[in-house]
Tab-separated table of C-alpha atoms in Angstrom:
chain	number	residue	atom	x	y	z
A	1	LEU	CA	88.867	-56.427	115.468
A	2	ILE	CA	85.890	-58.099	117.131
A	3	GLU	CA	84.010	-54.842	117.645
A	4	SER	CA	84.485	-53.614	114.091
A	5	TYR	CA	83.481	-56.923	112.521
A	6	LEU	CA	80.404	-57.465	114.688
A	7	LEU	CA	79.109	-53.939	114.240
A	8	SER	CA	79.682	-53.856	110.489
A	9	MET	CA	77.863	-57.180	110.092
A	10	ILE	CA	74.985	-56.592	112.493
A	11	ASN	CA	74.331	-52.889	111.900
A	12	TYR	CA	74.209	-52.995	108.105
A	13	GLN	CA	71.996	-56.057	107.893
A	14	THR	CA	69.684	-54.777	110.628
A	15	THR	CA	69.413	-51.475	108.766
A	16	VAL	CA	68.496	-53.208	105.503
A	17	ALA	CA	66.076	-55.604	107.194
A	18	SER	CA	64.330	-52.701	108.925
A	19	LYS	CA	63.914	-50.818	105.664
A	20	ALA	CA	62.839	-53.965	103.817
A	21	SER	CA	60.222	-54.816	106.426
A	22	ARG	CA	58.626	-51.387	106.030
A	23	ILE	CA	58.581	-51.769	102.253
A	24	VAL	CA	57.084	-55.257	102.483
A	25	GLU	CA	54.411	-53.976	104.857
A	26	SER	CA	53.526	-51.127	102.485
A	27	ALA	CA	52.980	-53.636	99.660
A	28	LYS	CA	50.032	-55.108	101.589
A	29	GLY	CA	50.608	-58.736	100.698
A	30	ARG	CA	52.001	-58.157	97.228
A	31	SER	CA	55.378	-59.637	96.395
A	32	VAL	CA	58.490	-57.474	96.890
A	33	VAL	CA	61.694	-58.543	95.131
A	34	ASP	CA	65.174	-57.322	96.084
A	35	PHE	CA	66.683	-55.436	93.126
A	36	ALA	CA	69.535	-53.751	95.034
A	37	LEU	CA	72.546	-55.619	93.641
A	38	ARG	CA	73.733	-52.738	91.431
A	39	ARG	CA	73.322	-50.144	94.172
A	40	CYS	CA	75.034	-51.878	97.093
A	41	HIS	CA	78.543	-50.839	98.085
A	42	GLY	CA	80.360	-53.832	96.667
A	43	PRO	CA	79.532	-57.502	96.038
A	44	GLY	CA	80.038	-58.498	99.673
A	45	ALA	CA	77.482	-55.978	100.854
A	46	ALA	CA	75.118	-57.065	98.095
A	47	LEU	CA	75.127	-60.644	99.380
A	48	LEU	CA	74.385	-59.555	102.945
A	49	GLU	CA	71.721	-57.115	101.707
A	50	ALA	CA	69.905	-59.841	99.782
A	51	ARG	CA	69.943	-62.098	102.833
A	52	ALA	CA	68.642	-59.373	105.155
A	53	ALA	CA	65.908	-58.343	102.732
A	54	TYR	CA	64.761	-61.955	102.373
A	55	ILE	CA	64.650	-62.441	106.152
A	56	ALA	CA	62.521	-59.278	106.376
A	57	GLY	CA	59.916	-60.584	103.941
A	58	CYS	CA	61.090	-60.072	100.367
A	59	THR	CA	60.069	-63.022	98.219
A	60	GLY	CA	63.300	-63.218	96.244
A	61	THR	CA	66.339	-61.438	94.843
A	62	SER	CA	67.880	-60.582	91.494
A	63	ASN	CA	71.285	-61.481	92.985
A	64	VAL	CA	72.016	-64.924	91.560
A	65	ALA	CA	75.068	-65.413	93.810
A	66	ALA	CA	72.910	-64.789	96.885
A	67	GLY	CA	70.466	-67.343	95.573
A	68	LYS	CA	73.212	-69.925	95.274
A	69	ILE	CA	74.843	-69.234	98.633
A	70	PHE	CA	71.738	-68.608	100.787
A	71	GLU	CA	69.137	-70.542	98.759
A	72	ILE	CA	67.055	-67.412	98.235
A	73	PRO	CA	64.549	-67.652	95.346
A	74	ILE	CA	65.857	-65.946	92.210
A	75	LYS	CA	63.458	-63.508	90.566
A	76	GLY	CA	63.813	-60.959	87.809
A	77	THR	CA	62.676	-59.875	84.380
A	78	MET	CA	64.767	-58.774	81.411
A	79	ALA	CA	67.134	-55.879	80.727
A	80	HIS	CA	66.527	-52.774	78.654
A	81	ALA	CA	69.852	-53.541	76.978
A	82	LEU	CA	68.465	-56.873	75.757
A	83	VAL	CA	65.431	-55.169	74.258
A	84	MET	CA	67.611	-52.526	72.591
A	85	SER	CA	70.024	-55.091	71.146
A	86	TYR	CA	67.306	-56.307	68.772
A	87	ASP	CA	65.990	-54.471	65.726
A	88	GLY	CA	62.509	-54.435	67.205
A	89	GLU	CA	60.878	-54.802	70.622
A	90	SER	CA	58.616	-57.673	69.548
A	91	GLU	CA	61.642	-59.578	68.283
A	92	SER	CA	63.352	-59.254	71.661
A	93	PHE	CA	60.201	-60.373	73.486
A	94	LYS	CA	59.861	-63.460	71.297
A	95	ALA	CA	63.528	-64.365	71.753
A	96	PHE	CA	63.222	-63.999	75.519
A	97	ALA	CA	60.067	-66.104	75.589
A	98	ASP	CA	61.612	-68.809	73.396
A	99	THR	CA	64.608	-68.993	75.726
A	100	PHE	CA	62.668	-69.393	78.970
A	101	LYS	CA	59.273	-70.815	78.052
A	102	ASP	CA	60.304	-74.395	78.842
A	103	THR	CA	61.775	-73.572	82.252
A	104	LYS	CA	60.068	-73.091	85.591
A	105	LEU	CA	61.165	-69.444	85.684
A	106	PRO	CA	58.433	-66.797	85.398
A	107	LEU	CA	58.314	-65.075	82.011
A	108	VAL	CA	58.103	-61.321	82.638
A	109	LEU	CA	58.628	-58.846	79.788
A	110	LEU	CA	59.994	-55.332	80.282
A	111	ILE	CA	57.662	-53.119	78.254
A	112	ASP	CA	58.783	-49.504	78.823
A	113	THR	CA	61.989	-49.314	76.753
A	114	TYR	CA	60.366	-47.262	73.961
A	115	ASP	CA	56.641	-46.771	74.588
A	116	THR	CA	54.899	-48.548	77.450
A	117	LEU	CA	51.477	-48.962	75.858
A	118	LYS	CA	52.978	-50.133	72.578
A	119	GLY	CA	55.109	-52.501	74.634
A	120	ALA	CA	51.940	-53.820	76.268
A	121	GLU	CA	50.488	-54.502	72.799
A	122	ASN	CA	53.613	-56.414	71.843
A	123	ALA	CA	53.411	-58.375	75.098
A	124	ILE	CA	49.813	-59.332	74.288
A	125	GLY	CA	51.000	-60.707	70.966
A	126	VAL	CA	53.655	-62.840	72.658
A	127	ALA	CA	51.154	-64.033	75.280
A	128	LYS	CA	48.722	-65.166	72.578
A	129	GLU	CA	51.464	-67.054	70.744
A	130	LEU	CA	52.488	-68.812	73.955
A	131	GLU	CA	48.885	-69.802	74.631
A	132	LYS	CA	48.820	-71.611	71.283
A	133	GLU	CA	51.743	-73.714	72.559
A	134	GLY	CA	49.981	-74.451	75.831
A	135	LYS	CA	52.292	-72.101	77.727
A	136	ARG	CA	51.813	-68.802	79.519
A	137	LEU	CA	53.466	-65.441	79.874
A	138	SER	CA	53.708	-64.499	83.563
A	139	GLY	CA	53.484	-60.734	83.296
A	140	VAL	CA	55.165	-57.462	82.421
A	141	ARG	CA	57.324	-54.910	84.219
A	142	LEU	CA	56.868	-51.132	84.257
A	143	ASP	CA	60.029	-49.192	85.048
A	144	SER	CA	59.341	-45.556	84.128
A	145	GLY	CA	56.670	-42.902	83.885
A	146	ASN	CA	53.542	-42.598	86.017
A	147	LEU	CA	53.393	-46.176	87.256
A	148	THR	CA	49.919	-45.824	88.748
A	149	ASP	CA	48.333	-44.427	85.594
A	150	LEU	CA	50.190	-46.795	83.288
A	151	SER	CA	49.308	-49.833	85.390
A	152	LYS	CA	45.606	-49.021	85.073
A	153	LYS	CA	45.837	-48.652	81.300
A	154	VAL	CA	47.906	-51.799	80.849
A	155	ARG	CA	45.579	-53.771	83.124
A	156	GLN	CA	42.614	-52.737	81.026
A	157	MET	CA	44.426	-53.768	77.845
A	158	PHE	CA	45.264	-57.186	79.248
A	159	ASP	CA	41.787	-57.824	80.627
A	160	SER	CA	40.189	-56.801	77.317
A	161	ALA	CA	42.488	-59.273	75.561
A	162	GLY	CA	41.434	-62.085	77.898
A	163	LEU	CA	44.789	-62.051	79.698
A	164	ASP	CA	43.592	-61.363	83.213
A	165	TYR	CA	46.209	-63.796	84.541
A	166	LEU	CA	49.110	-61.492	83.625
A	167	THR	CA	50.757	-59.760	86.572
A	168	ILE	CA	51.958	-56.170	86.366
A	169	PHE	CA	55.321	-55.807	88.067
A	170	ALA	CA	56.672	-52.326	88.897
A	171	SER	CA	60.075	-50.875	89.696
A	172	ASN	CA	61.824	-47.459	89.482
A	173	ASP	CA	63.334	-46.001	92.684
A	174	LEU	CA	60.494	-47.248	94.860
A	175	ASN	CA	60.179	-47.041	98.640
A	176	GLU	CA	57.472	-47.692	101.230
A	177	TRP	CA	55.979	-44.198	100.864
A	178	LYS	CA	55.712	-44.372	97.076
A	179	ILE	CA	54.244	-47.875	97.155
A	180	ASP	CA	51.678	-46.906	99.771
A	181	LYS	CA	50.621	-43.857	97.729
A	182	MET	CA	50.374	-45.853	94.511
A	183	LEU	CA	48.138	-48.480	96.078
A	184	LEU	CA	45.935	-45.835	97.705
A	185	GLU	CA	45.483	-44.328	94.239
A	186	GLY	CA	44.359	-47.682	92.867
A	187	ALA	CA	47.498	-48.832	91.069
A	188	GLN	CA	46.943	-52.185	89.347
A	189	ILE	CA	50.310	-53.592	90.409
A	190	GLY	CA	50.773	-57.117	91.688
A	191	ALA	CA	54.463	-57.079	92.607
A	192	PHE	CA	57.286	-54.622	93.214
A	193	GLY	CA	61.021	-54.615	92.576
A	194	VAL	CA	62.895	-52.388	95.012
A	195	GLY	CA	66.601	-51.666	94.710
A	196	THR	CA	68.402	-48.455	95.624
A	197	GLU	CA	66.366	-47.248	98.577
A	198	MET	CA	66.346	-50.664	100.203
A	199	GLY	CA	69.968	-51.578	99.504
A	200	VAL	CA	71.371	-48.413	101.073
A	201	SER	CA	68.383	-47.656	103.340
A	202	LEU	CA	68.322	-44.200	101.813
A	203	ASP	CA	66.387	-42.333	104.490
A	204	ALA	CA	68.234	-43.935	107.430
A	205	PRO	CA	71.544	-45.306	106.112
A	206	ALA	CA	73.299	-45.650	109.472
A	207	LEU	CA	72.280	-47.658	112.531
A	208	SER	CA	73.901	-46.493	115.746
A	209	GLY	CA	74.354	-49.927	117.260
A	210	VAL	CA	77.315	-49.900	119.650
A	211	TYR	CA	79.713	-52.338	121.294
A	212	LYS	CA	80.318	-52.006	125.043
A	213	LEU	CA	82.073	-54.237	127.537
A	214	ALA	CA	79.549	-55.898	129.863
A	215	GLU	CA	81.642	-58.563	131.560
A	216	CYS	CA	85.263	-59.613	131.949
A	217	THR	CA	87.438	-62.050	133.894
A	218	ASN	CA	89.286	-60.948	137.047
A	219	ARG	CA	92.699	-62.110	138.240
A	220	GLU	CA	91.178	-65.088	140.031
A	221	GLY	CA	89.360	-66.242	136.898
A	222	GLY	CA	85.939	-65.134	138.091
A	223	LEU	CA	83.464	-63.112	136.030
A	224	VAL	CA	82.980	-59.439	136.876
A	225	ASP	CA	80.135	-57.285	135.541
A	226	LYS	CA	81.128	-54.010	133.910
A	227	MET	CA	78.957	-50.918	133.471
A	228	LYS	CA	79.534	-47.701	131.554
A	229	MET	CA	78.089	-44.690	133.372
A	230	SER	CA	78.675	-41.806	130.944
A	231	GLU	CA	75.776	-39.365	130.906
A	232	GLY	CA	73.233	-40.469	128.322
A	233	LYS	CA	75.252	-43.585	127.513
A	234	GLU	CA	74.743	-45.784	130.562
A	235	THR	CA	74.844	-49.523	129.914
A	236	LEU	CA	73.342	-52.514	131.670
A	237	PRO	CA	76.074	-54.632	133.261
A	238	GLY	CA	76.577	-58.351	132.864
A	239	ARG	CA	74.474	-60.850	131.000
A	240	LYS	CA	70.968	-59.990	129.819
A	241	GLN	CA	67.565	-61.596	129.519
A	242	PHE	CA	65.089	-60.530	126.831
A	243	TYR	CA	61.322	-60.588	127.287
A	244	ARG	CA	58.828	-60.164	124.443
A	245	ILE	CA	55.495	-58.633	125.380
A	246	TYR	CA	52.285	-59.481	123.487
A	247	ASP	CA	48.829	-57.918	123.699
A	248	ALA	CA	45.578	-59.828	124.159
A	249	ASN	CA	45.393	-60.488	120.420
A	250	GLY	CA	48.843	-62.048	120.272
A	251	ILE	CA	50.391	-59.030	118.565
A	252	MET	CA	53.954	-58.184	119.574
A	253	VAL	CA	54.008	-54.910	121.522
A	254	LYS	CA	57.584	-54.475	122.692
A	255	ASP	CA	60.743	-56.168	123.918
A	256	VAL	CA	62.218	-55.618	127.361
A	257	ILE	CA	65.929	-56.015	128.071
A	258	ALA	CA	66.612	-56.957	131.700
A	259	LEU	CA	69.492	-58.273	133.711
A	260	GLU	CA	69.819	-62.030	133.771
């Protein structure tokens, strides 16, 4: 019971945190938001995933329950279903803006439901209306198509309209490799939402962390070190001491596990 619980808790969250840290690094200082709630294997896993991703550097999560339980910042945009439930895209944008414009939540419109560039035009209209009220739209989200190319076109549209403060947020099955490539190609993206590949750590979904006995009590009540000696699976006996090694610039180089 102890082994199964510890490994399931530690291995999954370490796997997610490892993947998340690589994604955060690829974003080169841009915000990465956890969007994995719908892809995790159940609500319990989704809570642990959001926590691990936040520890690894994500700036927030779309998982509201995780925000409540772990005090992780809640971040998100709007749903395609909301846009489609209105007769027109502009109408949905205005309704969304009216609902949230007086809150501290960022106002981000999802502009790719029908036509991304037309959606950008509609977003400009909403942004101008908000400016008249002394309020601001935060940005837009791209969720389909060639994100790099579209981000450049949308950025130009916003800048030409005097809306250089709008952030372009991108999602759509992203990972560290895709993000790195997009930024190298000059994508005008200020933040990323990453779900599936982070929530299940798609390229490395299993961490082979193991549980081995290192110490037990003998008949006299004393502690006895235990060591497994199977070929290729030898363990260090007894209690351990960890040492972290830094280089001359204070950068972490490696950790060393030694006997106590």
